[in-house]
CSV table of C-alpha atoms in Angstrom, one decimal:
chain,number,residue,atom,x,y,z
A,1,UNK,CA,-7.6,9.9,-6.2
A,2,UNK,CA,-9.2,7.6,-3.3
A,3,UNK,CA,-8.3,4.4,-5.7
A,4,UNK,CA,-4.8,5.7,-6.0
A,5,UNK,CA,-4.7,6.4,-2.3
A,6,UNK,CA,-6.1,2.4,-1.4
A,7,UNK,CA,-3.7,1.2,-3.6
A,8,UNK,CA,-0.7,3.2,-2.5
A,9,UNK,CA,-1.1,2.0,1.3
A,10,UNK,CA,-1.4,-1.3,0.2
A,11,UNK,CA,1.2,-1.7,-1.6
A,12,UNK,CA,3.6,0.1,1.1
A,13,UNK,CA,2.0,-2.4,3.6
A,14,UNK,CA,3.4,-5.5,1.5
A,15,UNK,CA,6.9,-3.9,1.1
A,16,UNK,CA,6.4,-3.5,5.0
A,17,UNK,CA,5.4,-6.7,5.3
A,18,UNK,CA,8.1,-8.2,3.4
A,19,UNK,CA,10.7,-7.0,6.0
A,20,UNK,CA,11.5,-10.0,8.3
A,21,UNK,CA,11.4,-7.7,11.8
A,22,UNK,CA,7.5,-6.5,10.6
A,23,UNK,CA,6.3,-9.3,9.3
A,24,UNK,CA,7.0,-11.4,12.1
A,25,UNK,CA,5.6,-8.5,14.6
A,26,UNK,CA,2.3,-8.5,12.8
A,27,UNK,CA,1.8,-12.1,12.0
A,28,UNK,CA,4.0,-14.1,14.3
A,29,UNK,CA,6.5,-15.8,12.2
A,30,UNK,CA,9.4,-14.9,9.4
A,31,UNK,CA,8.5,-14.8,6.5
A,32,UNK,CA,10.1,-17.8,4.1
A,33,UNK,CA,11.9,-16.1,1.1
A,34,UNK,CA,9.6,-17.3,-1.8
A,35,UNK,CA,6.6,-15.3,1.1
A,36,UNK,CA,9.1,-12.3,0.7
A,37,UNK,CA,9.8,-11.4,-2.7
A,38,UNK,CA,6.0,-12.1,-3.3
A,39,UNK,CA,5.5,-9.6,-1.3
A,40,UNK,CA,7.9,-7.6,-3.2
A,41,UNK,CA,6.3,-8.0,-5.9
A,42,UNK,CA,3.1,-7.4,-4.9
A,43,UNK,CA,3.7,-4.2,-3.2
A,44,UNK,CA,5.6,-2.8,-6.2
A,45,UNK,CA,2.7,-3.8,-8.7
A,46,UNK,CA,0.1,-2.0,-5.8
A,47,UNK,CA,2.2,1.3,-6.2
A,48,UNK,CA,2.5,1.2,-10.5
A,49,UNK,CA,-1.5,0.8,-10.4
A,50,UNK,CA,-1.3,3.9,-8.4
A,51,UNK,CA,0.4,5.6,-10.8
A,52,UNK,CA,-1.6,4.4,-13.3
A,53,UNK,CA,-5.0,5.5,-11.4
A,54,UNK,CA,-3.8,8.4,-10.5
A,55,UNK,CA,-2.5,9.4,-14.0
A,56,UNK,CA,-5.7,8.0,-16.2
A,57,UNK,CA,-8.4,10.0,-13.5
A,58,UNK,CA,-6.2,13.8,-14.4
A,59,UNK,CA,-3.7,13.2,-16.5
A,60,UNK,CA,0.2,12.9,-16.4
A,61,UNK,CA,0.6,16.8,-15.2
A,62,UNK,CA,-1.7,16.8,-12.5
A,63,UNK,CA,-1.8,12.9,-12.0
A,64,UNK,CA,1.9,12.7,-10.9
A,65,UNK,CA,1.4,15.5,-8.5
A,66,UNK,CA,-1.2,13.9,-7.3
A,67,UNK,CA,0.4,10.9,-7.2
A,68,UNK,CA,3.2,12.2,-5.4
A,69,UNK,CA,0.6,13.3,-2.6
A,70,UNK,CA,-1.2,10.7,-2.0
A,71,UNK,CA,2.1,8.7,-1.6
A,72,UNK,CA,3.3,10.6,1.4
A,73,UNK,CA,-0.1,10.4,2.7
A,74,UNK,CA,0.0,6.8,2.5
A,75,UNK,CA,3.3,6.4,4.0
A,76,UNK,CA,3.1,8.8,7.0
A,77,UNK,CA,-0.3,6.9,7.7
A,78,UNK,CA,1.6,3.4,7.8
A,79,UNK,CA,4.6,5.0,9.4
A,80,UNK,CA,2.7,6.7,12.4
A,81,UNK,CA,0.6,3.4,12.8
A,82,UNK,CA,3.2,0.9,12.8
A,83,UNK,CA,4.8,1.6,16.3
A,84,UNK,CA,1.6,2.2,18.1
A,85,UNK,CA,-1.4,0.4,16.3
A,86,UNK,CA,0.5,-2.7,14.3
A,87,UNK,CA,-3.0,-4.4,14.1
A,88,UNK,CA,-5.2,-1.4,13.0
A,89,UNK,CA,-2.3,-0.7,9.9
A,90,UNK,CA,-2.8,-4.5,8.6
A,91,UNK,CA,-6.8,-4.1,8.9
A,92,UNK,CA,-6.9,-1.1,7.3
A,93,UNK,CA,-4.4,-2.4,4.3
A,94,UNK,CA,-6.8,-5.6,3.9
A,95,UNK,CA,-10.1,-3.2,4.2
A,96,UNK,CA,-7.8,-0.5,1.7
A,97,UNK,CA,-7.5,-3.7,-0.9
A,98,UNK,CA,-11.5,-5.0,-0.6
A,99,UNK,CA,-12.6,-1.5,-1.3
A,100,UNK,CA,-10.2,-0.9,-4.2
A,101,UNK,CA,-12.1,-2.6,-6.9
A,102,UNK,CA,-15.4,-0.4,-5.9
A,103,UNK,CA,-13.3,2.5,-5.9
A,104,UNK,CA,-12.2,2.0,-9.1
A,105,UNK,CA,-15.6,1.2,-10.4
A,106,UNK,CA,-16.7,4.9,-9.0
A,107,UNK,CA,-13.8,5.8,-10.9
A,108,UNK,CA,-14.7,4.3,-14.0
């Protein structure tokens, strides 16, 4: 579940990121377009290897559930962080993405 969880706040942070009002609060400039549907892209492919961590650690009855969960978590976390913190949510999406690959060793 913590993989799913790393993955699923990274992945909302790219689709966050590839909005032109947040990308340029957090990193100072707009994003070019070819910068914005890679981030697209990139947050959607974070989010289906949640799905897929969270469905091959419990299987699809309980992994969707907790799928589901850790979602919401993720997204309340980014969401309460955004307005007051802008700098702690990108730091913790960069830490969320190093650690992933442990996590899913732990997993594994």
């Amino acid at each position: 579940m913590l993989l799913a969880l790393l993955l699923c706040y990274g992945g909302f942070t790219a689709l966050c990121l590839s909005m032109d009002r947040h990308h340029a609060e957090l990193l100072g400039r707009k994003p070019s377009a070819r910068r914005r549907q890679g981030m697209k892209l990139g947050g959607w492919v974070l989010l289906a290897l949640s799905l897929w961590a969270a469905v091959s650690s419990t299987g699809w009855g309980l992994g969707l559930v907790e799928w589901f969960a850790v979602l919401m978590l993720s997204a309340l976390l980014l969401v309460l962080l955004m307005p007051y913190r802008p700098r702690l949510a990108l730091s913790l999406a960069g830490i969320s993405l190093l650690v992933s690959p442990v996590a899913a060793f732990a997993q594994y």
